[in-house]
């Protein structure tokens, strides 16, 4: 299949963005400002699939080239773990998609086959196609962040895709990494915690991590190429490696770092390391830098203690959090009051919060 030419001049994406707005639909216009979107659930049954369906139903596929895939499996009618009913994924005509060979054979739509990748998943190779009619599909695309980035790059190069929508998988925040997607939507709900206070607190912690500020330009330039180990930059701007240590090392020594201005953790940031930094007097004014929020695995308690003690955490990359959605019903049948949940969570995070099932709107 020949690549489709972009309409107009090289800046046609931006011209289409200026000329098309979806009226009366929460956050869809915000999504259209970016070239990629990840939808991530904090737990199963928090409404991630419902959110994906909501977004796909409302994106302007007639004026934009939209592609969708999943880093897990989405579109099943019954959750394989909780045995609860799930909404089916329906694609509209013109939508590009990637899924496994096994799920491509089960599609209930007419499509044009574009590519069969060399990359394999547990369900076969990754198949890319374009929907020629509307219909239902099971999505199970590239299973790694690296494979996902490769597929996204190929789609943009070959077909001038305007927006890639990624369905994230449970506990696979890598799909929401700024290295993969420019923007994201977070789905939370009673399945994450049936206690309202706990749910608001735990979700607000994740939002705080997503919204961490970028570090300064000097740090960005010096630290971005470094993908492993612990490093520090002193007040004279000199970069030093802490040998073979990582934040997971049992014996971490900070000798000779009294002149440290920036401490960079290239891998995972965990509670034990954060506590050691907080308790070290010579690091009291240090700026702690991680690659992005998906590298942070600390409890809300340790994070609050670090910030309260004057600590600063910054990132090399960040994506835009478009919105937070909630499912007030847990798989066990426990139901939180939707208005109270949305109000409390919105107040805590300073962002709109949507119960998409309760406030479902028709496409314009």
Coordinates of C-alpha atoms in Angstrom, one line a residue, residues 27 39 46-58 74 85-89 167 187 325-327 355-358 360:
X27 CA -10.5 16.8 26.9
X39 CA -4.2 5.7 28.5
X46 CA -10.6 1.3 36.8
X47 CA -12.2 2.2 33.5
X48 CA -9.2 2.3 31.2
X49 CA -10.9 0.4 28.4
X50 CA -14.1 2.5 28.8
X51 CA -11.8 5.6 28.5
X52 CA -10.1 4.2 25.4
X53 CA -13.5 3.5 23.8
X54 CA -14.7 7.0 24.7
X55 CA -11.6 8.6 23.1
X56 CA -11.8 6.5 19.9
X57 CA -15.5 7.2 19.5
X58 CA -14.9 11.0 19.5
X74 CA -7.8 -4.9 25.1
X85 CA -17.8 -7.7 31.8
X86 CA -15.6 -5.3 29.7
X87 CA -16.5 -2.9 26.9
X88 CA -15.6 -4.0 23.4
X89 CA -13.3 -1.8 21.3
X167 CA -3.7 1.4 25.4
X187 CA -7.8 6.0 35.0
X325 CA -11.0 9.4 34.8
X326 CA -12.7 7.4 37.5
X327 CA -14.7 4.2 37.8
X355 CA -16.8 9.7 35.4
X356 CA -17.2 8.9 31.7
X357 CA -20.0 6.4 32.2
X358 CA -22.1 8.8 34.3
X360 CA -21.3 10.1 28.8

